[in-house]
XYZ file of C-alpha atoms in Angstrom:
340
model
C 8.813 5.984 -18.342
C 10.800 6.824 -15.236
C 11.566 3.631 -13.252
C 11.927 5.778 -10.120
C 8.420 7.173 -10.470
C 7.006 3.674 -11.105
C 8.908 2.288 -8.134
C 7.608 5.060 -5.905
C 4.075 4.460 -7.075
C 4.390 0.722 -6.398
C 5.814 1.429 -2.926
C 2.755 3.543 -2.138
C 0.385 0.936 -3.432
C 2.262 -1.897 -1.835
C 1.122 -0.942 1.604
C -2.468 -1.907 0.907
C -4.574 -3.768 3.412
C -8.154 -3.923 4.752
C -6.759 -2.656 7.964
C -9.979 -1.874 9.814
C -11.903 -5.008 8.880
C -11.985 -7.978 11.333
C -10.071 -11.068 10.476
C -12.085 -13.254 8.109
C -13.576 -16.277 9.786
C -11.271 -19.155 9.140
C -13.464 -22.047 10.192
C -17.177 -22.537 10.323
C -19.071 -23.989 13.243
C -19.535 -27.752 12.553
C -23.178 -28.262 11.650
C -23.407 -31.274 13.918
C -22.917 -29.060 16.988
C -26.449 -28.006 16.563
C -27.535 -31.474 17.615
C -26.146 -31.042 21.124
C -28.738 -30.082 23.706
C -28.914 -26.328 24.374
C -28.537 -26.307 28.155
C -26.942 -23.417 30.184
C -23.714 -24.641 31.768
C -21.492 -23.491 34.568
C -18.226 -25.404 34.849
C -17.258 -23.548 38.022
C -20.129 -24.918 40.078
C -18.743 -26.706 43.144
C -22.005 -28.280 44.148
C -23.118 -29.598 40.818
C -24.994 -32.887 40.942
C -23.219 -36.058 39.833
C -25.717 -36.369 36.956
C -25.022 -32.794 35.826
C -21.271 -33.390 35.957
C -21.712 -36.477 33.853
C -23.808 -34.477 31.328
C -21.141 -31.774 31.211
C -18.390 -34.343 30.663
C -20.312 -35.956 27.906
C -20.946 -32.627 26.206
C -17.199 -31.675 26.410
C -16.321 -35.091 25.030
C -18.771 -34.790 22.158
C -17.669 -31.295 21.197
C -13.976 -32.181 21.553
C -14.448 -35.258 19.395
C -16.069 -33.274 16.609
C -13.359 -30.553 16.810
C -10.684 -33.196 16.449
C -12.504 -34.619 13.484
C -12.892 -31.213 11.807
C -9.525 -29.645 12.663
C -7.233 -32.352 13.928
C -4.940 -32.273 10.905
C -4.746 -28.473 10.739
C -4.884 -27.243 14.319
C -1.150 -26.546 14.234
C -1.764 -23.679 11.770
C -2.009 -20.303 13.497
C -4.864 -19.138 11.277
C -6.931 -22.157 12.310
C -6.211 -21.482 15.958
C -7.268 -17.848 15.675
C -10.329 -18.876 13.686
C -11.577 -20.739 16.743
C -12.920 -17.374 17.942
C -16.050 -18.337 15.965
C -16.384 -21.585 17.876
C -15.976 -19.715 21.144
C -18.717 -17.276 20.205
C -20.902 -20.227 19.200
C -20.553 -21.736 22.669
C -21.229 -18.352 24.325
C -24.560 -18.015 22.451
C -25.570 -21.597 22.365
C -24.711 -22.639 25.957
C -24.567 -19.246 27.689
C -20.874 -19.866 28.349
C -20.162 -16.401 29.603
C -16.928 -17.328 31.376
C -15.637 -19.391 28.412
C -15.241 -22.347 30.786
C -16.851 -24.710 28.358
C -14.664 -23.474 25.579
C -11.479 -23.952 27.593
C -12.574 -27.437 28.680
C -13.343 -28.471 25.119
C -10.069 -27.110 23.724
C -7.984 -28.621 26.482
C -9.721 -32.021 25.938
C -9.600 -31.821 22.096
C -6.026 -30.461 21.639
C -4.010 -30.735 24.853
C -0.726 -30.149 23.010
C -1.996 -26.964 21.363
C -4.339 -25.530 23.972
C -1.808 -23.048 25.386
C -0.998 -21.802 21.919
C -4.648 -21.453 20.950
C -5.483 -19.416 24.082
C -2.452 -17.210 23.598
C -3.188 -16.472 19.921
C -6.862 -15.685 20.664
C -5.743 -13.344 23.426
C -3.295 -11.598 21.029
C -6.059 -11.121 18.510
C -8.279 -9.536 21.165
C -5.389 -7.223 22.130
C -5.016 -6.296 18.432
C -8.644 -5.551 17.946
C -8.847 -3.552 21.184
C -5.766 -1.605 19.962
C -7.492 -0.865 16.616
C -10.528 0.525 18.430
C -8.430 2.585 20.831
C -6.238 4.002 18.038
C -9.056 4.526 15.553
C -9.026 8.292 15.830
C -5.225 8.521 15.494
C -5.222 6.128 12.559
C -7.883 8.118 10.690
C -5.697 11.220 10.976
C -2.658 9.487 9.502
C -1.685 9.216 5.851
C -2.224 5.888 4.266
C 1.462 5.019 4.378
C 1.636 5.990 8.129
C -1.431 3.782 8.811
C 0.180 0.802 7.172
C 3.437 1.214 9.083
C 1.625 1.512 12.397
C -0.760 -1.357 11.747
C 1.775 -3.831 10.499
C 4.187 -2.886 13.326
C 1.448 -3.814 15.823
C 0.631 -7.064 13.983
C 4.284 -8.158 13.967
C 4.736 -7.024 17.572
C 1.943 -9.405 18.619
C 2.281 -12.266 16.207
C 5.869 -11.922 14.816
C 6.186 -13.796 11.496
C 2.762 -15.331 12.022
C 1.239 -11.952 11.130
C 2.091 -12.568 7.447
C 0.234 -15.842 7.664
C -2.803 -14.494 9.420
C -3.185 -11.659 6.886
C -1.911 -13.664 3.970
C -5.140 -13.196 1.984
C -4.701 -9.451 2.292
C -1.115 -9.717 1.112
C -2.057 -11.932 -1.802
C -4.835 -9.557 -2.833
C -2.490 -6.682 -2.601
C 0.080 -8.355 -4.836
C -2.504 -9.183 -7.435
C -3.853 -5.617 -7.455
C -0.324 -4.303 -7.776
C 0.339 -6.607 -10.722
C -2.963 -5.580 -12.417
C -2.105 -1.874 -11.889
C 1.399 -2.251 -13.209
C 0.113 -3.987 -16.309
C -2.458 -1.229 -16.923
C 0.160 1.515 -16.494
C 2.565 -0.256 -18.845
C -0.163 -0.443 -21.461
C -0.976 3.273 -21.041
C 2.745 4.055 -21.376
C 2.631 2.827 -24.985
C -0.995 3.926 -25.739
C -0.072 6.509 -28.339
C -3.388 6.019 -30.150
C -5.447 7.223 -27.154
C -6.343 10.827 -26.429
C -4.512 12.284 -23.447
C -7.740 12.665 -21.509
C -8.656 9.051 -22.166
C -5.314 7.982 -20.667
C -5.936 10.114 -17.617
C -9.386 8.626 -17.136
C -7.986 5.091 -17.548
C -5.240 5.721 -14.924
C -7.665 7.162 -12.406
C -10.092 4.305 -12.990
C -7.359 1.695 -12.587
C -6.187 3.120 -9.238
C -9.689 3.718 -7.832
C -11.044 0.315 -8.936
C -8.157 -1.593 -7.434
C -7.612 0.268 -4.224
C -9.897 3.098 -3.122
C -12.741 0.883 -1.917
C -10.328 -0.934 0.411
C -8.708 2.121 1.961
C -11.836 4.251 2.047
C -10.471 6.953 -0.170
C -7.635 7.840 -2.473
C -4.530 5.770 -2.073
C -2.291 8.205 -3.974
C -2.170 11.957 -3.544
C -2.945 14.147 -6.549
C 0.738 15.040 -6.877
C 1.774 11.359 -6.933
C -0.879 10.560 -9.500
C 0.299 13.526 -11.582
C 3.913 12.425 -11.351
C 3.004 8.968 -12.504
C 0.779 10.243 -15.381
C 3.348 12.758 -16.586
C 5.957 9.979 -16.695
C 4.076 8.014 -19.324
C 5.901 8.101 -22.665
C 2.601 8.452 -24.539
C 1.667 11.501 -22.507
C 5.028 13.128 -22.976
C 4.792 12.454 -26.716
C 1.521 14.482 -26.853
C 2.760 17.277 -24.559
C 5.966 17.733 -26.570
C 3.971 18.363 -29.768
C 1.941 21.200 -28.208
C 2.775 24.859 -28.262
C 3.860 26.283 -24.855
C 0.398 27.924 -24.448
C -1.506 24.721 -25.320
C 0.754 22.711 -23.049
C 0.230 25.035 -20.104
C -3.598 24.751 -20.448
C -3.445 20.992 -20.796
C -1.172 20.618 -17.692
C -3.573 22.813 -15.694
C -6.621 20.757 -16.772
C -4.919 17.479 -15.914
C -3.948 18.731 -12.441
C -7.542 19.922 -11.773
C -8.911 16.576 -12.904
C -6.547 14.844 -10.448
C -7.749 16.885 -7.548
C -5.375 19.836 -7.336
C -6.838 23.009 -5.804
C -6.710 26.187 -7.893
C -3.901 27.479 -5.693
C -1.959 24.267 -6.302
C -2.627 24.537 -10.049
C -1.278 28.114 -10.083
C 1.727 27.166 -8.026
C 2.558 24.230 -10.337
C 2.148 26.476 -13.385
C 4.712 28.951 -11.976
C 7.099 26.032 -11.418
C 6.480 24.887 -15.046
C 7.417 28.356 -16.268
C 10.666 28.351 -14.274
C 11.476 24.868 -15.511
C 10.821 25.953 -19.130
C 13.131 28.950 -18.783
C 15.826 26.777 -17.155
C 15.648 24.238 -19.942
C 15.827 26.888 -22.664
C 18.898 28.335 -20.982
C 20.351 24.882 -20.675
C 19.761 24.087 -24.317
C 21.578 27.340 -25.346
C 24.469 26.523 -23.017
C 24.781 23.036 -24.443
C 24.833 24.359 -28.011
C 27.573 26.861 -27.207
C 29.451 24.231 -25.247
C 29.411 21.851 -28.199
C 30.707 24.630 -30.443
C 33.740 25.101 -28.112
C 34.372 21.378 -28.087
C 34.412 21.422 -31.908
C 36.985 24.218 -32.169
C 39.156 24.255 -29.079
C 41.255 21.829 -27.066
C 43.274 21.366 -23.891
C 43.757 24.345 -21.524
C 42.192 26.858 -23.878
C 39.038 24.704 -24.054
C 38.901 24.282 -20.310
C 39.237 28.024 -19.710
C 36.492 28.880 -22.220
C 34.188 26.198 -20.747
C 34.707 27.727 -17.351
C 33.836 31.211 -18.544
C 30.798 29.766 -20.380
C 29.480 28.084 -17.288
C 29.916 31.296 -15.246
C 28.142 33.375 -17.798
C 25.097 31.093 -17.823
C 24.865 29.744 -14.267
C 26.848 32.091 -11.973
C 27.154 30.504 -8.568
C 26.014 27.154 -9.891
C 28.898 26.979 -12.357
C 31.131 25.001 -10.023
C 28.380 22.433 -9.425
C 27.912 21.934 -13.155
C 31.681 21.565 -13.648
C 31.789 18.748 -11.039
C 28.838 17.094 -12.680
C 30.421 17.217 -16.103
C 33.726 15.848 -14.805
C 31.734 12.863 -13.553
C 30.030 12.469 -16.958
C 26.648 13.828 -15.911
C 25.023 16.485 -18.122
C 21.765 17.710 -16.588
C 20.466 19.136 -19.860
C 20.920 15.810 -21.697
C 18.373 14.227 -19.411
C 14.925 13.540 -20.850
C 12.621 16.518 -20.598
C 9.496 15.477 -18.640
C 6.775 18.159 -18.980
C 4.879 18.657 -15.765
C 7.753 17.296 -13.646
C 11.122 18.834 -14.428
């Protein structure tokens, strides 16, 4: 199987990510917060009573104390800091903290050394989510690869290397799915006992099961899937045994099954015919070339090889000569039906 094709497939898959989903909640609201009295608060009141100020201070102290207990040993982690968005929302709903003054007071009291970092990271996440919404239409019109480039560029622009930490679960899931897909393709590569249509179904199922639900559609284009499928040794083994007519029908059916339009199927079939003619000419050329190598030598051999290349390839003869001088013989390469 072509390592280039596999590498290209992996590169396409490697960009996976649940790019439109919100960041998974990283901490849960401590259950004991529910015990705190549900009283509307305004920390910007200048004429608050002494008793109310005392109540506010006690509430801040109680919430801060519980936050330190829950997160004190992990608050230095960026994912924990960003996860405090859930706690902020809890305060907004529970205490009508519309200005986030209670949230800021609690964080400053609980983690004075990390408060600035916490507020900055939460602000960056809001910028990121606003950007996603603003760019939604543009992102939907991009290819999957373009989406990934744009989204990860924004993530790294805002969070630098912390982006890989914040979306580490996404990266880990992606790596596992890549590994699972690679294993499946490697098994299909040697699945000589399977029917060719069974291999095709297995490949499509593997890709769709691992990726399409996350990206909301097909991760690989029909042409990329076809290139991967035609590169399987087991598939080439079957195609090679077919007659030219049987092979052309099989190639057309495979392409249709992968999502090619009829126009694309016809265009690919014409390319197959040209490739077939080129290979047959190439085989004849190589046979005559070998005959000259067996009977001639030195300058006479070089002259005859030059004439032979000209007779078969015309304007391309000089290109073939340079390739052969470098030890590359294009018609000694593996024949890959459906690709070359």
